[in-house]
Amino acid sequence: MRVLLVDDHALVRQGLRAVLATTTDCDVVGEAGTGEEATERAASLHPDVVVMDLSMPGAGGVEATRVIRTTMPAVRVLVLTTFSDDDRVRAALAAGATGYLLKDAAPEEVVAAVRSTARDEAPVDPRVARALLPGAGRDRGPALPPRERDVLDRIARGLSNRQIATELGIAERTVKVHVGSLFRRIGVADRTSAALWARDHGW
């Protein structure tokens, strides 16, 4: 398995590299310290599994996961983080993460999770599994990545793509990508329906 390690702390990456070096079937092909670097390295290195932190400078792990899974669907993402709150779990999985593990996991658990992720078996730490229970987060609909939440808030206010791009400081074409992904995620076909959905779900 070709593995890409993504964490903004070099010490964490070194520790993960050392853990995976004890195996015969995991080859660490690269490292990244930001979400932007993660998407670039994934595109150039073609890993089987990306071990992804969530909290990083710039684009975080959720956004990087979304980009990687959208543009490289064959690449699996295993989140490895300190965060166990339901919102982060749902956001990461909604972005396309295959598995979710906490950083205090034992080394053998990390190795097993990487292998399971490569097999698309969705390893999830039991301590965060409650986010996947029926009814979790139902009041507000499906979990949305942070950027899609930003876009939905502005669609609900009646802003155009150009206005949203200006407010968020991103390209208009990027807004269009987020809008399309948002519409698919919440099951609507137009901006009016999205605004009504936002109102009905308390956004």
XYZ file of N, CA, C and O in Angstrom:
812
model
N 0.838 -1.198 0.000
C 0.000 0.000 0.000
C 0.872 1.247 0.000
O 1.803 1.355 0.795
N 0.539 2.174 -0.877
C 1.234 3.457 -0.928
C 0.485 4.427 -0.012
O -0.720 4.645 -0.186
N 1.192 5.006 0.957
C 0.553 5.825 1.985
C 1.137 7.234 1.976
O 2.368 7.409 1.922
N 0.254 8.233 2.030
C 0.645 9.637 2.155
C 0.253 10.111 3.546
O -0.903 9.947 3.960
N 1.197 10.695 4.280
C 0.948 11.182 5.634
C 0.717 12.686 5.624
O 1.550 13.435 5.088
N -0.389 13.123 6.210
C -0.736 14.546 6.220
C -0.978 14.993 7.654
O -1.944 14.572 8.300
N -0.095 15.860 8.154
C -0.235 16.426 9.498
C 0.673 17.646 9.560
O 1.770 17.626 8.988
N 0.226 18.691 10.254
C 1.055 19.897 10.297
C 2.179 19.797 11.330
O 2.994 20.719 11.438
N 2.245 18.709 12.074
C 3.333 18.510 13.027
C 4.296 17.443 12.490
O 3.918 16.279 12.315
N 5.531 17.867 12.254
C 6.531 16.946 11.703
C 6.763 15.751 12.621
O 6.988 14.627 12.156
N 6.679 15.991 13.940
C 6.908 14.905 14.888
C 5.846 13.815 14.740
O 6.161 12.618 14.832
N 4.598 14.221 14.502
C 3.526 13.247 14.305
C 3.786 12.444 13.039
O 3.647 11.215 13.016
N 4.190 13.137 11.963
C 4.468 12.429 10.712
C 5.611 11.438 10.893
O 5.571 10.319 10.371
N 6.643 11.858 11.628
C 7.773 10.960 11.865
C 7.334 9.727 12.645
O 7.762 8.606 12.355
N 6.474 9.935 13.637
C 5.981 8.815 14.427
C 5.169 7.846 13.591
O 5.327 6.619 13.703
N 4.307 8.387 12.725
C 3.506 7.531 11.852
C 4.386 6.773 10.869
O 4.170 5.584 10.596
N 5.389 7.467 10.347
C 6.311 6.817 9.410
C 7.025 5.650 10.099
O 7.186 4.569 9.514
N 7.422 5.866 11.354
C 8.120 4.813 12.094
C 7.196 3.626 12.347
O 7.615 2.462 12.242
N 5.927 3.911 12.674
C 4.960 2.833 12.916
C 4.750 2.011 11.648
O 4.782 0.774 11.673
N 4.548 2.689 10.534
C 4.266 1.984 9.277
C 5.512 1.288 8.727
O 5.396 0.325 7.965
N 6.685 1.759 9.141
C 7.928 1.126 8.689
C 8.102 -0.263 9.270
O 8.913 -1.060 8.771
N 7.352 -0.581 10.327
C 7.448 -1.909 10.935
C 6.667 -2.952 10.144
O 6.759 -4.149 10.450
N 5.911 -2.506 9.139
C 5.113 -3.434 8.342
C 5.844 -3.790 7.053
O 6.813 -3.133 6.669
N 5.351 -4.814 6.394
C 5.926 -5.203 5.105
C 5.033 -4.811 3.932
O 5.430 -4.989 2.779
N 3.849 -4.288 4.251
C 2.894 -3.992 3.176
C 2.514 -2.518 3.090
O 1.637 -2.153 2.325
N 3.154 -1.639 3.878
C 2.866 -0.203 3.840
C 4.122 0.563 3.438
O 5.160 0.444 4.085
N 4.019 1.338 2.389
C 5.141 2.129 1.899
C 4.763 3.606 1.952
O 3.879 4.047 1.216
N 5.376 4.379 2.855
C 5.098 5.816 2.948
C 5.784 6.509 1.778
O 7.012 6.575 1.705
N 4.986 7.025 0.857
C 5.534 7.617 -0.366
C 5.683 9.126 -0.280
O 6.285 9.737 -1.165
N 5.135 9.737 0.794
C 5.264 11.175 0.904
C 4.592 11.714 2.147
O 3.875 10.999 2.852
N 4.844 13.019 2.401
C 4.265 13.699 3.548
C 3.781 15.079 3.117
O 4.239 15.635 2.116
N 2.845 15.632 3.894
C 2.346 16.982 3.646
C 1.979 17.610 4.987
O 1.569 16.913 5.916
N 2.133 18.938 5.064
C 1.850 19.636 6.312
C 0.637 20.532 6.268
O 0.249 21.104 7.290
N 0.009 20.664 5.096
C -1.199 21.478 4.957
C -2.185 20.762 4.043
O -1.815 19.837 3.313
N -3.420 21.246 4.047
C -4.411 20.671 3.156
C -4.060 20.866 1.701
O -4.256 19.964 0.867
N -3.535 22.050 1.374
C -3.149 22.318 -0.009
C -2.038 21.379 -0.463
O -2.079 20.839 -1.575
N -1.047 21.190 0.406
C 0.035 20.257 0.065
C -0.506 18.840 -0.095
O -0.057 18.088 -0.968
N -1.479 18.491 0.721
C -2.048 17.140 0.659
C -2.657 16.866 -0.705
O -2.435 15.799 -1.295
N -3.432 17.820 -1.225
C -4.067 17.603 -2.529
C -3.020 17.550 -3.638
O -3.128 16.743 -4.568
N -1.983 18.389 -3.534
C -0.929 18.389 -4.550
C -0.139 17.076 -4.525
O 0.120 16.478 -5.577
N 0.233 16.634 -3.332
C 1.018 15.398 -3.218
C 0.185 14.183 -3.640
O 0.711 13.248 -4.258
N -1.078 14.194 -3.287
C -1.928 13.069 -3.679
C -2.020 12.970 -5.203
O -1.987 11.878 -5.774
N -2.123 14.130 -5.851
C -2.236 14.139 -7.310
C -0.953 13.654 -7.977
O -0.997 13.011 -9.032
N 0.182 13.936 -7.357
C 1.457 13.564 -7.992
C 1.959 12.187 -7.566
O 2.664 11.519 -8.331
N 1.599 11.746 -6.357
C 2.148 10.498 -5.828
C 1.202 9.307 -5.979
O 1.629 8.166 -5.854
N -0.075 9.561 -6.190
C -1.080 8.504 -6.381
C -1.050 7.467 -5.251
O -0.862 6.273 -5.499
N -1.242 7.900 -4.009
C -1.247 6.930 -2.908
C -2.522 6.094 -2.908
O -3.533 6.477 -3.511
N -2.472 4.974 -2.228
C -3.679 4.180 -2.006
C -4.467 4.734 -0.829
O -5.700 4.739 -0.840
N -3.736 5.195 0.194
C -4.358 5.719 1.410
C -3.690 7.023 1.817
O -2.460 7.122 1.802
N -4.505 8.013 2.174
C -4.006 9.249 2.768
C -4.402 9.241 4.236
O -5.595 9.127 4.556
N -3.426 9.342 5.138
C -3.711 9.471 6.567
C -3.782 10.958 6.858
O -2.773 11.666 6.761
N -4.979 11.453 7.194
C -5.279 12.880 7.169
C -5.605 13.451 8.544
O -6.530 12.983 9.222
N -4.852 14.469 8.948
C -5.218 15.259 10.125
C -6.338 16.219 9.721
O -6.517 16.521 8.532
N -7.104 16.723 10.692
C -8.182 17.650 10.360
C -7.794 19.101 10.561
O -8.152 19.963 9.758
N -7.091 19.405 11.651
C -6.780 20.792 11.977
C -5.388 21.151 11.475
O -4.377 20.714 12.030
N -5.366 21.963 10.389
C -4.095 22.377 9.798
C -4.231 23.804 9.288
O -5.350 24.276 9.045
N -3.120 24.510 9.095
C -3.189 25.863 8.538
C -3.788 25.837 7.133
O -3.629 24.861 6.388
N -4.477 26.913 6.775
C -5.069 26.998 5.433
C -6.239 26.052 5.306
O -7.036 25.886 6.227
N -6.345 25.415 4.159
C -7.412 24.442 3.944
C -7.221 23.270 4.915
O -6.167 22.662 4.959
N -8.227 22.991 5.715
C -8.124 21.935 6.700
C -8.289 20.557 6.098
O -8.445 20.382 4.882
N -8.292 19.558 6.963
C -8.367 18.189 6.501
C -9.684 17.823 5.846
O -9.718 17.002 4.927
N -10.790 18.427 6.307
C -12.083 18.121 5.701
C -12.113 18.588 4.253
O -12.526 17.849 3.348
N -11.659 19.809 4.021
C -11.653 20.340 2.655
C -10.687 19.560 1.773
O -10.994 19.241 0.614
N -9.515 19.222 2.308
C -8.553 18.438 1.530
C -9.121 17.056 1.192
O -8.939 16.557 0.078
N -9.824 16.474 2.141
C -10.457 15.172 1.890
C -11.475 15.283 0.768
O -11.536 14.436 -0.130
N -12.283 16.334 0.824
C -13.315 16.526 -0.205
C -12.681 16.647 -1.587
O -13.143 16.015 -2.553
N -11.622 17.436 -1.690
C -10.963 17.636 -2.987
C -10.353 16.326 -3.480
O -10.514 15.950 -4.650
N -9.656 15.627 -2.601
C -9.004 14.381 -3.000
C -10.029 13.348 -3.447
O -9.884 12.708 -4.490
N -11.091 13.195 -2.681
C -12.087 12.171 -3.013
C -12.891 12.546 -4.260
O -13.363 11.672 -4.986
N -13.039 13.856 -4.504
C -13.770 14.289 -5.693
C -12.939 14.109 -6.957
O -13.438 13.653 -7.987
N -11.661 14.465 -6.870
C -10.803 14.434 -8.052
C -10.065 13.117 -8.227
O -9.637 12.790 -9.332
N -9.905 12.354 -7.133
C -9.182 11.077 -7.179
C -9.967 10.033 -6.395
O -9.568 9.615 -5.306
N -11.104 9.603 -6.905
C -11.987 8.713 -6.135
C -11.374 7.385 -5.748
O -11.866 6.722 -4.824
N -10.310 6.970 -6.407
C -9.666 5.700 -6.051
C -8.813 5.818 -4.789
O -8.458 4.811 -4.176
N -8.493 7.046 -4.390
C -7.675 7.271 -3.201
C -8.572 7.245 -1.962
O -9.589 7.940 -1.920
N -8.203 6.456 -0.960
C -8.961 6.380 0.290
C -8.330 7.290 1.335
O -7.113 7.477 1.345
N -9.168 7.865 2.202
C -8.684 8.779 3.235
C -9.037 8.233 4.617
O -10.201 7.942 4.899
N -8.015 8.089 5.456
C -8.203 7.729 6.859
C -7.923 8.967 7.698
O -6.800 9.461 7.722
N -8.937 9.487 8.368
C -8.743 10.625 9.256
C -8.085 10.142 10.542
O -8.515 9.148 11.140
N -7.036 10.840 10.969
C -6.366 10.559 12.236
C -6.246 11.887 12.964
O -5.454 12.748 12.576
N -7.037 12.081 14.010
C -7.169 13.388 14.618
C -7.390 13.268 16.117
O -7.601 12.168 16.645
N -7.352 14.411 16.795
C -7.673 14.435 18.227
C -9.140 14.743 18.461
O -9.623 14.646 19.592
N -9.872 15.136 17.415
C -11.253 15.592 17.572
C -12.245 14.435 17.474
O -12.211 13.658 16.518
N -13.140 14.346 18.457
C -14.134 13.279 18.461
C -15.566 13.810 18.467
O -16.498 13.022 18.593
N -15.746 15.138 18.317
C -17.107 15.677 18.353
C -17.875 15.269 17.100
O -17.309 15.101 16.017
N -19.186 15.123 17.272
C -20.031 14.589 16.207
C -19.954 15.411 14.931
O -19.945 14.862 13.824
N -19.921 16.750 15.056
C -19.924 17.600 13.865
C -18.711 17.336 12.991
O -18.812 17.255 11.757
N -17.548 17.199 13.618
C -16.326 16.957 12.836
C -16.345 15.567 12.212
O -15.905 15.382 11.079
N -16.845 14.599 12.965
C -16.916 13.240 12.427
C -17.812 13.223 11.193
O -17.442 12.697 10.132
N -19.007 13.802 11.326
C -19.949 13.783 10.206
C -19.405 14.572 9.022
O -19.569 14.170 7.863
N -18.746 15.714 9.305
C -18.200 16.520 8.212
C -17.117 15.765 7.454
O -17.069 15.789 6.222
N -16.248 15.086 8.187
C -15.162 14.338 7.543
C -15.705 13.194 6.704
O -15.270 12.978 5.564
N -16.658 12.462 7.251
C -17.221 11.334 6.504
C -18.049 11.821 5.322
O -18.042 11.201 4.255
N -18.754 12.941 5.505
C -19.523 13.499 4.394
C -18.604 13.971 3.276
O -18.978 13.943 2.093
N -17.383 14.387 3.637
C -16.421 14.835 2.631
C -15.807 13.664 1.871
O -15.143 13.871 0.857
N -16.038 12.441 2.369
C -15.548 11.277 1.651
C -14.536 10.424 2.379
O -14.012 9.463 1.807
N -14.233 10.771 3.646
C -13.285 9.948 4.402
C -13.823 8.528 4.539
O -15.003 8.324 4.790
N -12.934 7.563 4.384
C -13.324 6.163 4.519
C -13.335 5.725 5.976
O -14.210 4.967 6.401
N -12.362 6.201 6.748
C -12.261 5.820 8.153
C -11.942 7.006 9.034
O -11.554 8.079 8.552
N -12.098 6.816 10.364
C -11.903 7.912 11.319
C -11.315 7.311 12.592
O -11.937 6.481 13.253
N -10.094 7.747 12.934
C -9.381 7.217 14.083
C -8.859 8.374 14.926
O -8.532 9.441 14.389
N -8.766 8.164 16.241
C -8.231 9.187 17.138
C -6.737 8.965 17.357
O -6.248 7.833 17.289
N -6.019 10.059 17.634
C -4.563 9.997 17.690
C -4.013 9.229 18.882
O -2.813 8.909 18.900
N -4.863 8.939 19.869
C -4.353 8.148 20.989
C -4.499 6.651 20.739
O -4.293 5.833 21.645
N -4.830 6.287 19.499
C -4.925 4.868 19.149
C -3.555 4.210 19.265
O -2.512 4.842 19.066
N -3.557 2.933 19.586
C -2.306 2.173 19.676
C -1.714 2.004 18.278
O -2.437 2.008 17.284
N -0.381 1.862 18.185
C 0.262 1.703 16.871
C -0.355 0.593 16.030
O -0.561 0.753 14.823
N -0.667 -0.542 16.672
C -1.243 -1.651 15.911
C -2.637 -1.312 15.388
O -3.056 -1.802 14.340
N -3.352 -0.438 16.116
C -4.670 -0.004 15.644
C -4.535 0.885 14.413
O -5.359 0.802 13.489
N -3.510 1.724 14.410
C -3.274 2.586 13.253
C -2.954 1.742 12.021
O -3.510 1.964 10.940
N -2.081 0.779 12.189
C -1.721 -0.090 11.064
C -2.951 -0.833 10.551
O -3.202 -0.906 9.337
N -3.733 -1.376 11.476
C -4.936 -2.109 11.071
C -5.919 -1.202 10.349
O -6.558 -1.606 9.370
N -6.035 0.049 10.821
C -6.963 0.989 10.194
C -6.502 1.374 8.790
O -7.323 1.523 7.879
N -5.198 1.538 8.601
C -4.678 1.843 7.267
C -4.992 0.691 6.318
O -5.450 0.907 5.181
N -4.783 -0.525 6.772
C -5.081 -1.687 5.926
C -6.571 -1.779 5.614
O -6.963 -2.047 4.478
N -7.406 -1.542 6.625
C -8.855 -1.595 6.412
C -9.306 -0.513 5.453
O -10.178 -0.737 4.603
N -8.717 0.679 5.598
C -9.070 1.783 4.707
C -8.722 1.441 3.270
O -9.486 1.712 2.349
N -7.559 0.830 3.074
C -7.151 0.435 1.723
C -8.137 -0.552 1.113
O -8.337 -0.566 -0.106
N -8.767 -1.352 1.972
C -9.770 -2.319 1.499
C -11.172 -1.713 1.454
O -12.135 -2.410 1.174
N -11.262 -0.412 1.755
C -12.543 0.304 1.741
C -13.521 -0.276 2.762
O -14.724 -0.375 2.511
N -12.996 -0.608 3.956
C -13.822 -1.242 4.986
C -14.301 -0.287 6.077
O -14.927 -0.713 7.042
N -13.999 1.005 5.965
C -14.532 2.044 6.859
C -14.251 1.802 8.338
O -15.178 1.665 9.141
N -12.971 1.755 8.747
C -12.682 1.632 10.181
C -13.023 2.928 10.912
O -12.628 4.022 10.498
N -13.795 2.835 11.982
C -14.204 4.012 12.757
C -13.975 3.725 14.232
O -14.402 2.682 14.745
N -13.310 4.641 14.920
C -13.076 4.489 16.350
C -14.416 4.367 17.075
O -15.323 5.164 16.839
N -14.568 3.384 17.950
C -15.841 3.208 18.657
C -16.285 4.453 19.419
O -17.484 4.672 19.612
N -15.319 5.277 19.829
C -15.672 6.473 20.600
C -16.341 7.557 19.768
O -16.939 8.481 20.318
N -16.233 7.467 18.463
C -16.875 8.474 17.609
C -17.991 7.858 16.766
O -18.636 8.558 15.992
N -18.234 6.573 16.940
C -19.225 5.888 16.116
C -20.644 6.399 16.350
O -21.515 6.231 15.503
N -20.899 7.053 17.486
C -22.251 7.541 17.764
C -22.717 8.542 16.720
O -23.916 8.698 16.501
N -21.761 9.212 16.063
C -22.138 10.179 15.023
C -22.796 9.494 13.834
O -23.477 10.143 13.043
N -22.603 8.188 13.720
C -23.157 7.442 12.596
C -24.482 6.781 12.920
O -25.103 6.167 12.051
N -24.921 6.892 14.177
C -26.167 6.249 14.570
C -27.351 6.911 13.881
O -27.332 8.116 13.611
N -28.422 6.155 13.582
C -29.610 6.748 12.968
C -30.119 7.911 13.808
O -30.238 7.814 15.025
N -30.391 9.015 13.129
C -30.917 10.188 13.808
C -29.855 11.192 14.202
O -30.180 12.316 14.581
N -28.579 10.802 14.169
C -27.527 11.746 14.544
C -27.498 12.908 13.572
O -27.380 12.744 12.373
N -27.625 14.120 14.100
C -27.597 15.313 13.262
C -28.805 15.486 12.387
O -28.799 16.304 11.478
N -29.918 14.759 12.656
C -31.056 14.788 11.742
C -31.684 16.173 11.650
O -32.178 16.579 10.605
N -31.692 16.906 12.767
C -32.381 18.193 12.773
C -31.852 19.148 11.715
O -32.586 19.937 11.155
N -30.553 19.089 11.449
C -29.957 20.017 10.492
C -29.630 19.357 9.168
O -28.906 19.913 8.348
N -30.154 18.156 8.933
C -29.904 17.491 7.668
C -28.510 16.895 7.632
O -27.851 16.757 8.659
N -28.024 16.534 6.449
C -26.703 15.909 6.338
C -25.595 16.874 6.748
O -25.729 18.088 6.593
N -24.523 16.316 7.285
C -23.374 17.150 7.646
C -22.786 17.771 6.390
O -22.664 17.118 5.360
N -22.435 19.037 6.489
C -21.866 19.740 5.349
C -20.442 20.171 5.665
O -20.164 20.628 6.774
N -19.522 20.047 4.710
C -18.177 20.575 4.899
C -18.244 22.074 5.194
O -19.179 22.756 4.749
N -17.278 22.618 5.928
C -17.325 24.029 6.315
C -17.541 24.993 5.149
O -18.329 25.933 5.256
N -16.863 24.786 4.028
C -17.009 25.712 2.914
C -18.397 25.642 2.303
O -18.968 26.666 1.899
N -18.976 24.429 2.243
C -20.335 24.316 1.722
C -21.342 24.957 2.666
O -22.363 25.498 2.227
N -21.072 24.917 3.980
C -21.933 25.633 4.922
C -21.876 27.127 4.654
O -22.899 27.820 4.681
N -20.661 27.633 4.398
C -20.506 29.054 4.086
C -21.317 29.435 2.845
O -21.982 30.477 2.810
N -21.231 28.578 1.829
C -21.952 28.857 0.585
C -23.462 28.798 0.807
O -24.206 29.654 0.328
N -23.917 27.787 1.558
C -25.353 27.660 1.815
C -25.887 28.875 2.560
O -26.977 29.382 2.234
N -25.140 29.335 3.551
C -25.573 30.518 4.299
C -25.793 31.706 3.372
O -26.774 32.461 3.514
N -24.917 31.851 2.391
C -25.014 33.004 1.495
C -26.077 32.812 0.408
O -26.702 33.781 -0.018
N -26.282 31.567 -0.010
C -27.387 31.303 -0.930
C -28.706 31.638 -0.240
O -29.614 32.233 -0.845
N -28.807 31.269 1.041
C -30.027 31.556 1.799
C -30.261 33.058 1.931
O -31.412 33.502 2.057
N -29.178 33.843 1.872
C -29.301 35.306 1.934
C -29.548 35.916 0.565
O -29.677 37.136 0.439
N -29.570 35.078 -0.486
C -29.881 35.558 -1.822
C -28.691 36.052 -2.620
O -28.865 36.708 -3.650
N -27.466 35.729 -2.195
C -26.284 36.201 -2.907
C -26.048 35.377 -4.173
O -26.336 34.184 -4.217
N -25.503 36.019 -5.193
C -25.113 35.340 -6.427
C -23.763 34.667 -6.229
O -23.055 34.920 -5.236
N -23.373 33.826 -7.185
C -22.060 33.176 -7.102
C -20.934 34.205 -7.049
O -19.963 34.038 -6.308
N -21.079 35.262 -7.839
C -20.031 36.293 -7.849
C -19.939 36.975 -6.491
O -18.836 37.228 -5.974
N -21.074 37.279 -5.888
C -21.075 37.922 -4.578
C -20.509 36.993 -3.509
O -19.779 37.431 -2.615
N -20.846 35.707 -3.616
C -20.306 34.734 -2.656
C -18.790 34.652 -2.791
O -18.059 34.621 -1.799
N -18.321 34.627 -4.034
C -16.878 34.558 -4.276
C -16.169 35.756 -3.648
O -15.106 35.622 -3.039
N -16.771 36.936 -3.789
C -16.174 38.146 -3.227
C -16.128 38.082 -1.710
O -15.104 38.398 -1.087
N -17.230 37.646 -1.091
C -17.275 37.580 0.370
C -16.300 36.561 0.929
O -15.674 36.794 1.966
N -16.165 35.425 0.253
C -15.314 34.350 0.767
C -13.867 34.469 0.298
O -13.001 33.728 0.769
N -13.617 35.350 -0.664
C -12.258 35.527 -1.161
C -11.762 34.356 -1.986
O -10.581 33.999 -1.930
N -12.681 33.727 -2.751
C -12.305 32.602 -3.598
C -12.786 32.875 -5.021
O -13.547 33.805 -5.268
N -12.345 32.059 -5.975
C -12.730 32.249 -7.373
C -14.200 31.871 -7.585
O -14.726 30.979 -6.921
N -14.819 32.554 -8.542
C -16.221 32.265 -8.828
C -16.396 30.826 -9.308
O -17.390 30.162 -8.977
N -15.445 30.319 -10.077
C -15.559 28.927 -10.543
C -15.490 27.951 -9.372
O -16.106 26.874 -9.411
N -14.746 28.317 -8.315
C -14.695 27.476 -7.122
C -16.042 27.469 -6.419
O -16.488 26.432 -5.921
N -16.685 28.624 -6.389
C -18.024 28.706 -5.805
C -18.972 27.780 -6.558
O -19.783 27.064 -5.961
N -18.877 27.777 -7.879
C -19.758 26.920 -8.687
C -19.568 25.447 -8.337
O -20.536 24.680 -8.281
N -18.314 25.054 -8.100
C -18.043 23.668 -7.712
C -18.704 23.354 -6.373
O -19.347 22.307 -6.194
N -18.560 24.271 -5.411
C -19.167 24.073 -4.099
C -20.685 24.023 -4.194
O -21.334 23.213 -3.522
N -21.256 24.888 -5.019
C -22.715 24.917 -5.170
C -23.215 23.586 -5.731
O -24.193 23.018 -5.238
N -22.540 23.084 -6.761
C -22.939 21.812 -7.348
C -22.860 20.674 -6.343
O -23.770 19.843 -6.247
N -21.775 20.640 -5.580
C -21.614 19.599 -4.562
C -22.671 19.732 -3.478
O -23.250 18.734 -3.030
N -22.941 20.965 -3.072
C -23.962 21.224 -2.054
C -25.330 20.750 -2.516
O -26.056 20.083 -1.772
N -25.703 21.097 -3.759
C -27.009 20.704 -4.288
C -27.166 19.182 -4.272
O -28.221 18.654 -3.910
N -26.103 18.470 -4.676
C -26.177 17.011 -4.681
C -26.307 16.459 -3.264
O -27.048 15.508 -3.019
N -25.596 17.089 -2.335
C -25.579 16.580 -0.973
C -26.934 16.728 -0.285
O -27.361 15.849 0.481
N -27.619 17.850 -0.540
C -28.894 18.081 0.141
C -30.093 17.724 -0.734
O -31.241 17.847 -0.309
N -29.827 17.303 -1.987
C -30.888 16.804 -2.845
C -31.795 17.863 -3.433
O -33.019 17.668 -3.500
N -31.213 18.976 -3.870
C -32.010 20.023 -4.521
C -31.420 20.313 -5.896
O -30.305 19.908 -6.202
N -32.200 21.058 -6.712
C -31.764 21.314 -8.085
C -31.553 22.786 -8.381
O -31.032 23.129 -9.444
N -31.937 23.674 -7.471
C -31.795 25.096 -7.760
C -31.599 25.885 -6.463
O -31.742 25.355 -5.361
N -31.291 27.172 -6.624
C -30.952 28.013 -5.486
C -32.158 28.270 -4.582
O -32.025 28.332 -3.358
N -33.331 28.407 -5.187
C -34.528 28.640 -4.379
C -34.790 27.458 -3.464
O -35.069 27.611 -2.268
N -34.674 26.253 -4.029
C -34.883 25.047 -3.223
C -33.830 24.939 -2.130
O -34.127 24.507 -1.007
N -32.595 25.341 -2.444
C -31.535 25.297 -1.440
C -31.828 26.271 -0.302
O -31.625 25.948 0.875
N -32.318 27.451 -0.649
C -32.654 28.444 0.375
C -33.793 27.944 1.258
O -33.775 28.117 2.490
N -34.787 27.310 0.654
C -35.903 26.757 1.428
C -35.421 25.609 2.320
O -35.854 25.476 3.474
N -34.530 24.775 1.775
C -33.953 23.685 2.559
C -33.226 24.243 3.772
O -33.357 23.712 4.893
N -32.429 25.284 3.566
C -31.689 25.896 4.666
C -32.640 26.412 5.757
O -32.404 26.222 6.933
N -33.734 27.033 5.319
C -34.706 27.555 6.290
C -35.354 26.412 7.067
O -35.461 26.458 8.295
N -35.747 25.356 6.360
C -36.447 24.239 7.006
C -35.569 23.463 7.962
O -36.059 22.816 8.893
N -34.244 23.498 7.729
C -33.327 22.736 8.566
C -32.571 23.616 9.564
O -31.612 23.171 10.194
N -32.999 24.854 9.684
C -32.444 25.718 10.724
C -31.059 26.252 10.483
O -30.342 26.602 11.413
N -30.643 26.331 9.199
C -29.331 26.875 8.888
C -29.376 28.392 8.887
O -30.368 28.977 8.556
